[in-house]
Coordinates of N, CA, C and O in Angstrom, one line a residue:
Chain A
M80 N -18.0 -7.1 8.8 CA -17.8 -5.7 8.8 C -16.8 -5.2 7.7 O -15.8 -5.7 7.7
N81 N -17.4 -4.3 6.9 CA -16.5 -4.0 5.8 C -15.6 -2.7 6.2 O -15.9 -1.8 6.9
A82 N -14.4 -2.7 5.7 CA -13.5 -1.6 5.9 C -13.9 -0.5 5.0 O -14.3 -0.6 3.8
K83 N -13.9 0.7 5.7 CA -14.3 1.8 4.9 C -13.1 2.8 4.7 O -13.1 3.8 4.0
F84 N -12.0 2.5 5.6 CA -10.9 3.5 5.7 C -9.7 2.5 5.9 O -9.8 1.4 6.2
A85 N -8.4 3.0 5.4 CA -7.2 2.3 5.4 C -6.1 3.4 5.8 O -6.3 4.6 5.6
V86 N -5.1 2.9 6.4 CA -3.9 3.6 6.7 C -2.7 3.0 6.0 O -2.3 1.8 6.1
I87 N -2.2 3.9 5.0 CA -1.0 3.4 4.4 C 0.2 3.9 4.9 O 0.5 5.1 5.1
F88 N 1.0 3.0 5.4 CA 2.4 3.3 6.0 C 3.4 2.9 5.1 O 3.7 1.7 4.7
K89 N 4.3 4.0 4.6 CA 5.4 3.6 3.9 C 6.7 4.1 4.5 O 6.7 5.2 5.0
A90 N 7.8 3.1 4.5 CA 8.9 3.5 5.4 C 10.2 3.0 4.7 O 10.2 2.1 3.9
Q91 N 11.4 3.8 5.0 CA 12.6 3.2 4.8 C 13.1 2.9 6.1 O 13.3 3.7 7.0
L92 N 13.5 1.6 6.2 CA 14.2 1.2 7.4 C 15.7 1.5 7.4 O 16.3 1.4 6.4
K93 N 16.2 1.8 8.5 CA 17.7 2.0 8.5 C 18.4 0.8 9.3 O 19.4 0.3 8.9
A94 N 17.7 0.3 10.3 CA 18.2 -1.0 11.0 C 17.1 -1.7 11.5 O 16.2 -1.1 12.0
V95 N 17.2 -3.0 11.4 CA 16.2 -3.9 12.0 C 16.8 -4.8 12.9 O 17.7 -5.4 12.7
D96 N 16.3 -4.8 14.3 CA 16.8 -5.8 15.1 C 15.7 -6.8 15.6 O 14.6 -6.4 15.2
P97 N 15.9 -7.8 16.3 CA 14.8 -8.6 16.7 C 13.6 -7.9 17.4 O 12.5 -8.3 17.2
S98 N 13.9 -6.7 18.1 CA 12.8 -6.2 18.8 C 11.9 -5.5 17.8 O 10.8 -5.2 18.1
Y99 N 12.4 -5.0 16.5 CA 11.7 -4.5 15.7 C 10.4 -5.5 15.3 O 9.2 -5.2 15.2
H100 N 10.9 -6.8 14.9 CA 9.8 -7.9 14.6 C 8.9 -8.1 15.6 O 7.8 -8.3 15.5
D101 N 9.5 -8.2 16.9 CA 8.6 -8.5 18.0 C 7.6 -7.4 18.3 O 6.4 -7.6 18.5
T102 N 8.1 -6.2 18.1 CA 7.1 -5.1 18.3 C 6.0 -5.0 17.2 O 4.9 -4.8 17.6
A103 N 6.4 -5.2 16.0 CA 5.5 -5.0 14.7 C 4.4 -6.2 15.0 O 3.3 -5.9 14.8
A104 N 4.9 -7.4 15.5 CA 3.8 -8.5 15.7 C 2.9 -8.1 16.8 O 1.8 -8.4 16.6
R105 N 3.5 -7.5 17.8 CA 2.6 -7.4 19.0 C 1.7 -6.1 18.7 O 0.5 -6.3 19.0
M106 N 2.3 -5.2 17.9 CA 1.4 -4.1 17.4 C 0.2 -4.5 16.5 O -0.9 -4.1 16.7
R107 N 0.5 -5.4 15.8 CA -0.4 -6.0 14.8 C -1.6 -6.7 15.4 O -2.8 -6.4 15.3
Q108 N -1.1 -7.5 16.4 CA -2.2 -8.3 17.2 C -3.0 -7.2 18.2 O -4.2 -7.5 18.1
K109 N -2.4 -6.3 18.6 CA -3.1 -5.4 19.5 C -4.2 -4.6 18.7 O -5.2 -4.4 19.1
A110 N -3.8 -4.2 17.5 CA -4.6 -3.4 16.6 C -5.9 -4.1 16.4 O -7.1 -3.7 16.3
I111 N -5.5 -5.4 16.0 CA -6.7 -6.2 15.5 C -7.7 -6.7 16.8 O -8.8 -6.5 16.5
E112 N -7.0 -7.1 17.8 CA -7.7 -7.6 18.9 C -8.6 -6.6 19.7 O -9.6 -6.7 20.3
D113 N -7.8 -5.5 20.0 CA -8.3 -4.5 20.9 C -8.9 -3.1 20.3 O -9.7 -2.5 20.9
Y114 N -8.5 -3.0 18.9 CA -8.9 -1.7 18.4 C -9.8 -1.9 17.1 O -10.0 -0.9 16.4
G115 N -10.1 -3.3 16.8 CA -11.0 -3.4 15.7 C -10.4 -3.2 14.2 O -11.1 -3.1 13.3
C116 N -9.1 -3.4 14.2 CA -8.5 -3.3 12.9 C -8.9 -4.6 12.2 O -8.9 -5.7 12.6
L117 N -9.4 -4.4 10.9 CA -10.0 -5.5 10.2 C -9.1 -6.3 9.4 O -9.4 -7.4 9.1
N118 N -8.0 -5.7 9.0 CA -7.0 -6.5 8.1 C -5.8 -5.7 8.1 O -5.7 -4.4 8.4
F119 N -4.7 -6.5 7.9 CA -3.3 -5.9 7.8 C -2.5 -6.6 7.0 O -2.5 -7.9 6.9
V120 N -1.9 -5.9 6.0 CA -0.8 -6.4 5.1 C 0.4 -5.6 5.1 O 0.4 -4.4 5.2
S121 N 1.5 -6.5 5.0 CA 2.9 -5.7 5.0 C 3.8 -6.4 4.1 O 3.9 -7.6 4.2
V122 N 4.4 -5.6 3.4 CA 5.6 -6.1 2.6 C 6.8 -5.4 2.6 O 6.7 -4.2 2.7
N123 N 7.9 -6.0 2.6 CA 9.2 -5.5 2.9 C 10.3 -5.8 1.9 O 10.4 -7.2 1.7
E124 N 11.0 -5.1 1.3 CA 12.0 -5.5 0.2 C 13.1 -4.4 0.4 O 12.9 -3.2 0.2
N125 N 14.2 -4.9 0.5 CA 15.5 -4.1 0.7 C 15.3 -2.9 1.5 O 15.6 -1.8 1.1
N126 N 14.8 -3.1 2.7 CA 14.6 -2.0 3.7 C 13.5 -1.0 3.4 O 13.3 -0.1 4.0
Q127 N 12.8 -1.3 2.3 CA 11.7 -0.5 2.0 C 10.3 -1.2 2.5 O 10.1 -2.5 2.1
E128 N 9.6 -0.6 3.4 CA 8.3 -1.2 3.8 C 7.0 -0.5 3.3 O 7.1 0.7 3.3
I129 N 6.1 -1.2 2.9 CA 4.6 -0.8 2.8 C 3.8 -1.7 3.7 O 3.7 -2.8 3.6
S130 N 3.0 -1.1 4.6 CA 2.0 -1.9 5.4 C 0.7 -1.0 5.3 O 0.7 0.3 5.3
I131 N -0.3 -1.8 5.2 CA -1.7 -1.1 5.1 C -2.7 -1.9 6.2 O -2.6 -3.0 6.2
S132 N -3.3 -1.0 7.0 CA -4.2 -1.6 7.9 C -5.6 -1.0 7.5 O -5.7 0.2 6.9
Y133 N -6.7 -1.9 7.7 CA -7.9 -1.4 7.2 C -8.8 -1.3 8.4 O -8.8 -2.1 9.5
W134 N -9.9 -0.3 8.5 CA -10.7 0.0 9.6 C -12.0 0.3 9.2 O -12.3 0.9 8.1
E135 N -12.9 0.2 10.2 CA -14.2 0.6 9.9 C -14.7 2.1 9.9 O -15.4 2.6 9.3
S136 N -13.8 2.8 10.7 CA -14.1 4.3 10.9 C -12.7 4.9 11.2 O -11.8 4.5 11.7
E137 N -13.0 6.4 10.9 CA -11.7 7.1 11.4 C -11.5 7.2 12.8 O -10.4 7.2 13.2
Q138 N -12.5 7.1 13.6 CA -12.4 7.1 15.0 C -11.6 5.9 15.5 O -10.7 6.1 16.4
A139 N -11.9 4.8 14.9 CA -11.0 3.6 15.2 C -9.6 3.8 15.0 O -8.6 3.4 15.8
I140 N -9.2 4.5 13.9 CA -7.9 4.8 13.6 C -7.3 5.8 14.7 O -6.2 5.5 15.1
L141 N -8.0 6.8 15.0 CA -7.6 7.7 16.1 C -7.5 7.0 17.5 O -6.4 7.3 18.2
N142 N -8.3 6.2 17.8 CA -8.3 5.4 19.0 C -6.9 4.6 19.1 O -6.2 4.6 20.1
W143 N -6.6 4.0 17.9 CA -5.3 3.1 17.9 C -4.2 4.0 17.9 O -3.2 3.7 18.5
K144 N -4.2 4.9 17.3 CA -3.0 6.0 17.2 C -2.8 6.4 18.6 O -1.6 6.7 18.8
S145 N -3.8 6.7 19.5 CA -3.5 7.1 20.8 C -3.0 6.2 21.9 O -2.9 6.4 23.1
D146 N -3.2 4.8 21.5 CA -2.9 3.8 22.5 C -1.5 3.9 23.1 O -0.5 4.3 22.3
P147 N -1.3 4.0 24.5 CA 0.0 4.3 24.9 C 1.2 3.3 24.4 O 2.2 3.7 24.2
E148 N 0.8 1.9 24.4 CA 1.8 1.3 23.9 C 2.4 1.2 22.6 O 3.4 1.2 22.0
H149 N 1.3 1.7 21.6 CA 1.5 2.0 20.4 C 2.4 3.3 20.1 O 3.3 3.4 19.3
Q150 N 1.9 4.3 21.0 CA 2.8 5.6 20.9 C 4.3 5.2 21.4 O 5.1 5.8 20.7
D151 N 4.4 4.4 22.3 CA 5.8 4.1 22.5 C 6.5 3.3 21.5 O 7.7 3.5 21.1
A152 N 5.8 2.4 20.9 CA 6.3 1.9 19.7 C 6.8 2.9 18.5 O 7.7 2.7 18.0
Q153 N 5.8 3.8 18.3 CA 6.1 4.8 17.3 C 7.4 5.6 17.7 O 8.2 6.0 16.8
Q154 N 7.5 5.9 18.9 CA 8.7 6.6 19.4 C 9.9 5.8 19.1 O 10.9 6.3 18.6
K155 N 9.8 4.6 19.4 CA 11.0 3.7 19.0 C 11.3 3.6 17.6 O 12.4 3.6 17.3
G156 N 10.2 3.5 16.8 CA 10.3 3.5 15.2 C 11.3 4.7 14.8 O 12.0 4.6 14.0
A157 N 10.8 5.8 15.4 CA 11.3 7.1 14.9 C 12.8 7.3 15.4 O 13.6 7.6 14.5
S158 N 13.1 6.7 16.5 CA 14.6 6.8 16.9 C 15.4 5.7 16.6 O 16.6 5.9 16.5
R159 N 14.9 4.5 16.2 CA 15.7 3.3 16.2 C 15.6 2.7 14.8 O 16.7 2.3 14.2
W160 N 14.4 2.5 14.3 CA 14.3 1.7 13.1 C 14.1 2.4 11.8 O 14.5 1.8 10.8
Y161 N 13.3 3.6 11.7 CA 13.0 4.1 10.5 C 14.0 5.3 10.0 O 14.2 6.2 11.0
R162 N 14.3 5.2 8.8 CA 15.1 6.5 8.3 C 14.0 7.4 8.1 O 14.1 8.7 8.4
N163 N 12.9 7.2 7.5 CA 11.7 8.1 7.3 C 10.5 7.3 7.1 O 10.5 6.1 6.7
Y164 N 9.3 8.0 7.2 CA 8.2 7.3 6.9 C 7.0 8.4 6.5 O 7.1 9.4 6.9
T165 N 6.0 7.8 5.9 CA 4.8 8.4 5.5 C 3.5 7.7 5.8 O 3.6 6.7 5.8
V166 N 2.6 8.4 6.5 CA 1.4 7.9 7.0 C 0.3 8.4 6.2 O 0.3 9.8 6.1
E167 N -0.4 7.8 5.5 CA -1.7 8.3 4.7 C -3.0 7.7 5.1 O -3.0 6.7 5.1
V168 N -3.8 8.5 5.5 CA -5.2 7.9 6.0 C -6.1 8.1 4.7 O -6.3 9.3 4.1
V169 N -6.6 7.1 4.3 CA -7.4 7.0 3.1 C -8.9 6.5 3.2 O -9.1 5.6 4.1
E170 N -9.7 6.8 2.4 CA -11.0 6.4 2.4 C -11.4 5.5 1.2 O -11.0 5.9 0.1
L171 N -11.8 4.2 1.5 CA -12.0 3.4 0.4 C -13.3 3.6 -0.5 O -14.3 4.0 0.0
K172 N -13.0 3.9 -1.9 CA -14.2 4.2 -2.8 C -14.7 3.0 -3.3 O -15.9 2.8 -3.6
R173 N -13.9 2.1 -4.0 CA -14.4 1.0 -4.6 C -13.2 0.1 -4.7 O -12.1 0.4 -4.7
A174 N -13.5 -1.3 -4.8 CA -12.5 -2.4 -4.9 C -13.0 -3.4 -5.8 O -14.3 -3.8 -6.0
Y175 N -12.1 -4.2 -6.5 CA -12.5 -5.3 -7.2 C -11.2 -6.3 -7.2 O -10.1 -5.9 -7.0
S176 N -11.7 -7.5 -7.3 CA -10.6 -8.7 -7.1 C -10.6 -9.6 -8.3 O -11.5 -9.6 -9.2
F177 N -9.5 -10.2 -8.4 CA -9.3 -11.2 -9.5 C -8.7 -12.3 -8.8 O -7.7 -12.3 -8.0
N178 N -9.2 -13.6 -9.1 CA -8.6 -14.8 -8.5 C -8.7 -15.9 -9.5 O -9.6 -16.3 -10.2
N179 N -7.4 -16.5 -9.8 CA -7.2 -17.6 -10.7 C -7.6 -18.8 -10.2 O -7.2 -19.3 -9.1
Chain B
M37 N 1.1 19.5 -8.2 CA -0.1 19.1 -8.2 C -0.2 18.0 -7.0 O 0.8 17.0 -6.9
N38 N -1.2 17.9 -6.2 CA -1.2 17.2 -5.1 C -2.1 15.9 -5.5 O -3.1 16.2 -5.9
A39 N -1.6 14.8 -5.0 CA -2.6 13.6 -5.3 C -3.7 13.7 -4.3 O -3.7 14.0 -3.1
K40 N -5.0 13.5 -4.9 CA -6.2 13.3 -4.2 C -6.7 11.9 -4.0 O -7.6 11.5 -3.2
F41 N -6.2 11.0 -4.9 CA -6.7 9.6 -5.0 C -5.4 8.8 -5.1 O -4.3 9.2 -5.6
A42 N -5.6 7.5 -4.8 CA -4.6 6.5 -5.0 C -5.3 5.3 -5.4 O -6.5 4.9 -5.2
V43 N -4.4 4.3 -6.0 CA -4.9 3.0 -6.3 C -3.9 2.0 -5.7 O -2.8 2.1 -6.0
I44 N -4.5 1.3 -4.8 CA -3.8 0.2 -4.1 C -3.9 -1.1 -4.9 O -5.0 -1.6 -4.9
F45 N -2.7 -1.6 -5.4 CA -2.7 -3.0 -6.0 C -2.1 -4.0 -5.2 O -0.9 -3.9 -4.8
K46 N -2.8 -5.1 -4.7 CA -2.1 -6.1 -3.9 C -2.3 -7.5 -4.7 O -3.3 -7.8 -5.3
A47 N -1.2 -8.0 -4.8 CA -1.1 -9.3 -5.6 C -0.3 -10.5 -5.0 O 0.7 -10.2 -4.4
Q48 N -0.7 -11.7 -5.4 CA 0.3 -12.7 -5.2 C 0.6 -13.2 -6.7 O -0.1 -13.5 -7.5
L49 N 2.0 -13.2 -6.9 CA 2.5 -13.6 -8.2 C 2.7 -15.0 -8.2 O 3.0 -15.8 -7.3
K50 N 2.4 -15.7 -9.2 CA 2.7 -17.1 -9.5 C 3.9 -17.4 -10.2 O 4.7 -18.3 -9.9
A51 N 4.3 -16.6 -11.1 CA 5.4 -16.8 -11.9 C 5.9 -15.6 -12.5 O 5.1 -14.5 -13.0
V52 N 7.2 -15.1 -12.5 CA 7.7 -13.9 -12.9 C 8.7 -14.3 -14.1 O 9.5 -15.0 -13.8
D53 N 8.6 -13.6 -15.2 CA 9.6 -13.8 -16.3 C 9.9 -12.4 -16.7 O 9.4 -11.4 -16.2
P54 N 11.0 -12.4 -17.5 CA 11.5 -11.1 -17.9 C 10.5 -10.1 -18.4 O 10.5 -8.9 -18.1
S55 N 9.5 -10.7 -19.1 CA 8.6 -9.9 -19.8 C 7.6 -9.1 -18.6 O 7.2 -8.1 -18.8
Y56 N 7.6 -9.8 -17.4 CA 6.9 -9.1 -16.3 C 7.6 -7.9 -16.1 O 6.7 -6.8 -16.0
H57 N 8.7 -7.9 -15.8 CA 9.5 -6.7 -15.3 C 9.5 -5.6 -16.5 O 9.3 -4.4 -16.1
D58 N 9.5 -6.1 -17.6 CA 9.5 -5.2 -18.8 C 8.3 -4.4 -18.9 O 8.1 -3.2 -19.0
T59 N 7.2 -5.3 -18.7 CA 5.9 -4.6 -18.9 C 5.6 -3.7 -17.7 O 5.0 -2.7 -17.8
A60 N 5.9 -4.1 -16.6 CA 5.6 -3.5 -15.4 C 6.4 -1.8 -15.4 O 5.9 -0.9 -15.2
A61 N 7.6 -1.9 -16.0 CA 8.5 -0.7 -16.2 C 7.8 0.2 -17.2 O 7.7 1.4 -17.0
R62 N 7.4 -0.5 -18.2 CA 6.7 0.2 -19.4 C 5.4 0.8 -18.9 O 5.1 2.0 -19.3
M63 N 4.6 0.1 -18.2 CA 3.4 0.5 -17.7 C 3.5 1.8 -16.8 O 2.7 2.8 -16.9
R64 N 4.5 1.7 -15.9 CA 4.7 2.6 -14.9 C 5.1 4.0 -15.5 O 4.6 5.0 -15.4
Q65 N 6.2 3.8 -16.8 CA 6.4 5.0 -17.4 C 5.2 5.7 -18.2 O 5.0 6.9 -18.2
K66 N 4.4 4.8 -18.9 CA 3.3 5.4 -19.6 C 2.2 6.0 -18.5 O 1.5 7.1 -19.1
A67 N 2.0 5.3 -17.4 CA 1.1 6.0 -16.5 C 1.5 7.4 -16.2 O 0.7 8.4 -16.1
I68 N 2.8 7.7 -15.9 CA 3.3 8.8 -15.3 C 3.4 9.9 -16.6 O 2.9 11.0 -16.4
E69 N 3.9 9.4 -17.8 CA 4.1 10.3 -18.8 C 2.8 10.7 -19.5 O 2.6 11.9 -20.1
D70 N 1.9 9.7 -19.7 CA 0.8 10.1 -20.6 C -0.6 10.2 -19.9 O -1.5 10.7 -20.4
Y71 N -0.7 9.8 -18.6 CA -1.9 9.8 -17.9 C -1.8 10.6 -16.6 O -2.8 10.4 -15.8
G72 N -0.9 11.2 -16.3 CA -0.7 12.2 -15.2 C -0.5 11.3 -13.8 O -1.0 12.0 -12.7
C73 N -0.1 10.3 -13.9 CA 0.1 9.5 -12.6 C 1.2 10.4 -11.8 O 2.3 10.6 -12.4
L74 N 0.9 10.7 -10.6 CA 1.8 11.6 -10.0 C 3.1 10.8 -9.0 O 3.9 11.5 -8.8
N75 N 2.8 9.6 -8.7 CA 3.8 8.9 -8.0 C 3.4 7.4 -8.1 O 2.3 7.1 -8.3
F76 N 4.5 6.6 -7.9 CA 4.3 5.3 -7.9 C 5.2 4.6 -7.1 O 6.4 4.8 -7.2
V77 N 4.8 3.6 -6.3 CA 5.7 2.9 -5.3 C 5.4 1.5 -5.4 O 4.0 1.1 -5.5
S78 N 6.3 0.5 -5.3 CA 6.1 -0.9 -5.5 C 7.0 -1.7 -4.6 O 8.2 -1.4 -4.6
V79 N 6.5 -2.6 -3.8 CA 7.4 -3.4 -3.0 C 7.0 -4.8 -3.1 O 5.7 -5.0 -3.3
N80 N 7.9 -5.8 -3.4 CA 7.7 -7.1 -3.5 C 8.5 -8.0 -2.6 O 9.7 -7.8 -2.5
E81 N 7.9 -8.9 -2.0 CA 8.5 -9.8 -1.1 C 8.0 -11.1 -1.3 O 6.6 -11.4 -1.1
N82 N 8.8 -12.3 -1.6 CA 8.2 -13.6 -1.7 C 7.1 -13.9 -2.5 O 6.0 -14.3 -2.1
N83 N 6.9 -13.2 -3.6 CA 6.0 -13.3 -4.6 C 4.6 -12.5 -4.1 O 3.5 -12.6 -4.7
Q84 N 4.8 -11.6 -2.9 CA 3.6 -10.8 -2.7 C 4.0 -9.4 -3.1 O 5.2 -9.0 -2.7
E85 N 3.1 -8.7 -3.8 CA 3.3 -7.4 -4.3 C 2.3 -6.4 -3.8 O 1.1 -6.8 -3.8
I86 N 2.9 -5.4 -3.3 CA 1.9 -4.3 -3.2 C 2.4 -3.0 -3.9 O 3.6 -2.6 -3.9
S87 N 1.5 -2.5 -4.8 CA 2.0 -1.3 -5.6 C 0.8 -0.1 -5.2 O -0.2 -0.5 -5.3
I88 N 1.3 1.0 -5.2 CA 0.3 2.2 -5.1 C 0.7 3.3 -6.0 O 1.8 3.6 -6.1
S89 N -0.3 3.7 -6.8 CA -0.1 4.9 -7.7 C -1.0 5.9 -7.1 O -2.1 5.7 -6.6
Y90 N -0.6 7.1 -7.4 CA -1.1 8.3 -6.9 C -1.7 9.2 -8.0 O -0.9 9.4 -9.0
W91 N -3.0 9.9 -7.9 CA -3.6 10.5 -9.0 C -4.2 11.8 -8.4 O -4.6 11.8 -7.3
E92 N -4.4 12.6 -9.4 CA -5.1 14.0 -9.1 C -6.6 13.8 -9.1 O -7.3 14.5 -8.4
S93 N -7.2 12.8 -9.9 CA -8.7 12.7 -10.0 C -9.2 11.3 -10.3 O -8.2 10.5 -10.9
E94 N -10.3 10.9 -10.0 CA -10.7 9.6 -10.4 C -10.8 9.5 -11.9 O -10.6 8.3 -12.5
Q95 N -11.1 10.6 -12.7 CA -11.0 10.5 -14.0 C -9.8 10.0 -14.6 O -9.6 9.3 -15.7
A96 N -8.8 10.7 -14.0 CA -7.3 10.2 -14.7 C -7.2 8.8 -14.4 O -6.6 8.0 -15.2
I97 N -7.7 8.1 -13.2 CA -7.6 6.7 -13.0 C -8.4 5.9 -14.1 O -7.8 4.9 -14.5
L98 N -9.5 6.4 -14.3 CA -10.3 5.6 -15.3 C -9.8 5.8 -16.7 O -9.8 4.7 -17.5
N99 N -9.1 7.0 -17.1 CA -8.6 7.1 -18.4 C -7.5 6.0 -18.5 O -7.3 5.3 -19.6
W100 N -6.7 5.8 -17.4 CA -5.5 4.9 -17.5 C -6.0 3.6 -17.4 O -5.4 2.8 -18.4
K101 N -7.0 3.2 -16.8 CA -7.6 1.9 -16.9 C -7.8 1.5 -18.1 O -7.9 0.3 -18.6
S102 N -8.4 2.5 -19.0 CA -9.1 2.0 -20.4 C -7.9 2.2 -21.4 O -8.3 2.0 -22.6
D103 N -6.8 2.6 -21.2 CA -5.7 2.6 -22.2 C -5.4 1.1 -22.7 O -5.4 0.1 -22.0
P104 N -5.5 1.1 -24.0 CA -5.4 -0.4 -24.7 C -4.2 -1.1 -24.3 O -4.2 -2.3 -24.2
E105 N -2.9 -0.4 -24.4 CA -1.9 -1.2 -23.9 C -1.9 -1.6 -22.4 O -1.4 -2.7 -22.1
H106 N -2.5 -0.8 -21.6 CA -2.6 -1.2 -20.1 C -3.5 -2.4 -20.0 O -3.4 -3.2 -19.3
Q107 N -4.7 -2.4 -20.8 CA -5.6 -3.4 -20.8 C -4.9 -4.7 -21.3 O -5.2 -5.8 -20.8
D108 N -4.2 -4.7 -22.3 CA -3.4 -5.8 -22.7 C -2.5 -6.4 -21.6 O -2.4 -7.6 -21.3
A109 N -1.9 -5.3 -20.9 CA -1.0 -5.9 -19.8 C -1.8 -6.5 -18.6 O -1.3 -7.5 -18.0
Q110 N -3.0 -6.0 -18.4 CA -3.9 -6.5 -17.4 C -4.3 -7.8 -17.7 O -4.4 -8.9 -16.9
Q111 N -4.4 -8.0 -19.1 CA -5.0 -9.4 -19.5 C -3.7 -10.5 -19.3 O -4.0 -11.5 -18.7
K112 N -2.6 -10.1 -19.7 CA -1.5 -10.9 -19.5 C -1.2 -11.1 -18.1 O -0.9 -12.3 -17.6
G113 N -1.3 -10.1 -17.1 CA -1.2 -10.3 -15.7 C -2.2 -11.3 -15.2 O -1.7 -12.3 -14.4
A114 N -3.4 -11.4 -15.5 CA -4.4 -12.4 -15.1 C -4.0 -13.7 -15.6 O -4.2 -14.8 -14.9
S115 N -3.6 -13.8 -16.8 CA -3.3 -15.3 -17.4 C -2.1 -15.8 -17.1 O -1.9 -17.0 -17.0
R116 N -0.9 -14.9 -16.8 CA 0.3 -15.2 -16.9 C 1.0 -15.1 -15.5 O 1.8 -16.0 -15.1
W117 N 0.8 -13.9 -14.8 CA 1.8 -13.7 -13.8 C 1.0 -13.7 -12.4 O 1.8 -14.0 -11.4
Y118 N -0.3 -13.4 -12.3 CA -0.8 -13.3 -11.0 C -1.6 -14.4 -10.6 O -2.5 -14.9 -11.5
R119 N -1.5 -14.9 -9.4 CA -2.4 -15.9 -8.7 C -3.8 -15.3 -8.4 O -4.9 -15.7 -8.8
N120 N -3.7 -14.0 -7.9 CA -4.9 -13.3 -7.5 C -4.4 -11.9 -7.3 O -3.2 -11.6 -7.1
Y121 N -5.4 -10.9 -7.4 CA -4.9 -9.6 -7.1 C -6.3 -8.7 -6.6 O -7.4 -9.1 -7.0
T122 N -6.0 -7.8 -5.9 CA -7.2 -6.8 -5.5 C -6.6 -5.5 -5.7 O -5.4 -5.0 -5.7
V123 N -7.7 -4.7 -6.5 CA -7.4 -3.3 -6.7 C -8.4 -2.4 -5.9 O -9.6 -2.7 -5.8
E124 N -7.8 -1.4 -5.2 CA -8.7 -0.6 -4.3 C -8.5 0.8 -4.6 O -7.2 1.2 -4.6
V125 N -9.5 1.5 -5.1 CA -9.4 3.0 -5.4 C -9.8 3.6 -4.1 O -10.9 3.5 -3.5
V126 N -9.0 4.7 -3.6 CA -9.1 5.3 -2.3 C -8.9 6.8 -2.5 O -8.2 7.2 -3.4
E127 N -9.5 7.5 -1.6 CA -9.3 9.0 -1.6 C -8.5 9.4 -0.4 O -8.7 8.9 0.9
L128 N -7.5 10.3 -0.6 CA -6.6 10.6 0.6 C -7.3 11.7 1.3 O -8.0 12.6 1.0
K129 N -7.3 11.3 2.6 CA -7.9 12.2 3.6 C -6.8 13.1 4.3 O -7.1 14.3 4.4
R130 N -5.7 12.6 4.9 CA -4.8 13.4 5.3 C -3.6 12.5 5.6 O -3.6 11.3 5.3
A131 N -2.3 13.2 5.6 CA -1.1 12.6 5.7 C 0.0 13.1 6.5 O -0.2 14.4 6.7
Y132 N 0.9 12.5 7.0 CA 2.0 13.2 7.7 C 3.3 12.3 7.4 O 3.1 11.2 7.2
S133 N 4.5 13.0 7.5 CA 5.7 12.3 7.3 C 6.6 12.6 8.6 O 6.5 13.4 9.4
F134 N 7.5 11.6 8.7 CA 8.7 11.7 9.6 C 9.9 11.5 8.8 O 10.0 10.6 7.9
N135 N 11.1 12.3 9.0 CA 12.2 12.2 8.4 C 13.3 12.4 9.5 O 13.5 13.5 10.1
N136 N 14.3 11.4 9.3 CA 15.4 11.5 10.3 C 16.4 12.3 9.8 O 17.0 12.2 8.7

């Protein structure tokens, strides 16, 4: 199945505790196993995070957004871990790769 | 001017030398000053890089892609700095932000 959409999540973290990593790992697993998330990449440098998830449809993104456990995690993110964040839903137009 | 498109660049770096950072900074400046790049974010962790540039049009992306100095930098990237990379051109559908 090819990804047609992606969600770009960019954040400034204010504080990270063990529960942040546990929650992030659990959410990633749940998105992939239960909501059809096709791929997930995340890079973190000096409290700046970019995470991108890939999806087949916008509906799948909306389904995942409204998952109760995910909503609880978003709540915790806003109150506990993130100084600010931006979420961008995008449609993939074209892609190319290079491999050495 | 609002960004309507973005380019997601994901890479594994194999080796980074001072010329990598110089070139990256110069390319970023040129994209913004001469080609209308609206925003640029980059995060690097353990040789994994995600960079995202934002644009008003696909034509602006194509113009920047064919800039001779940028093409030279891409050549160097492939031969010297990157183990592999993926470029995805995407269209922004919707976005929202949270700020503490």
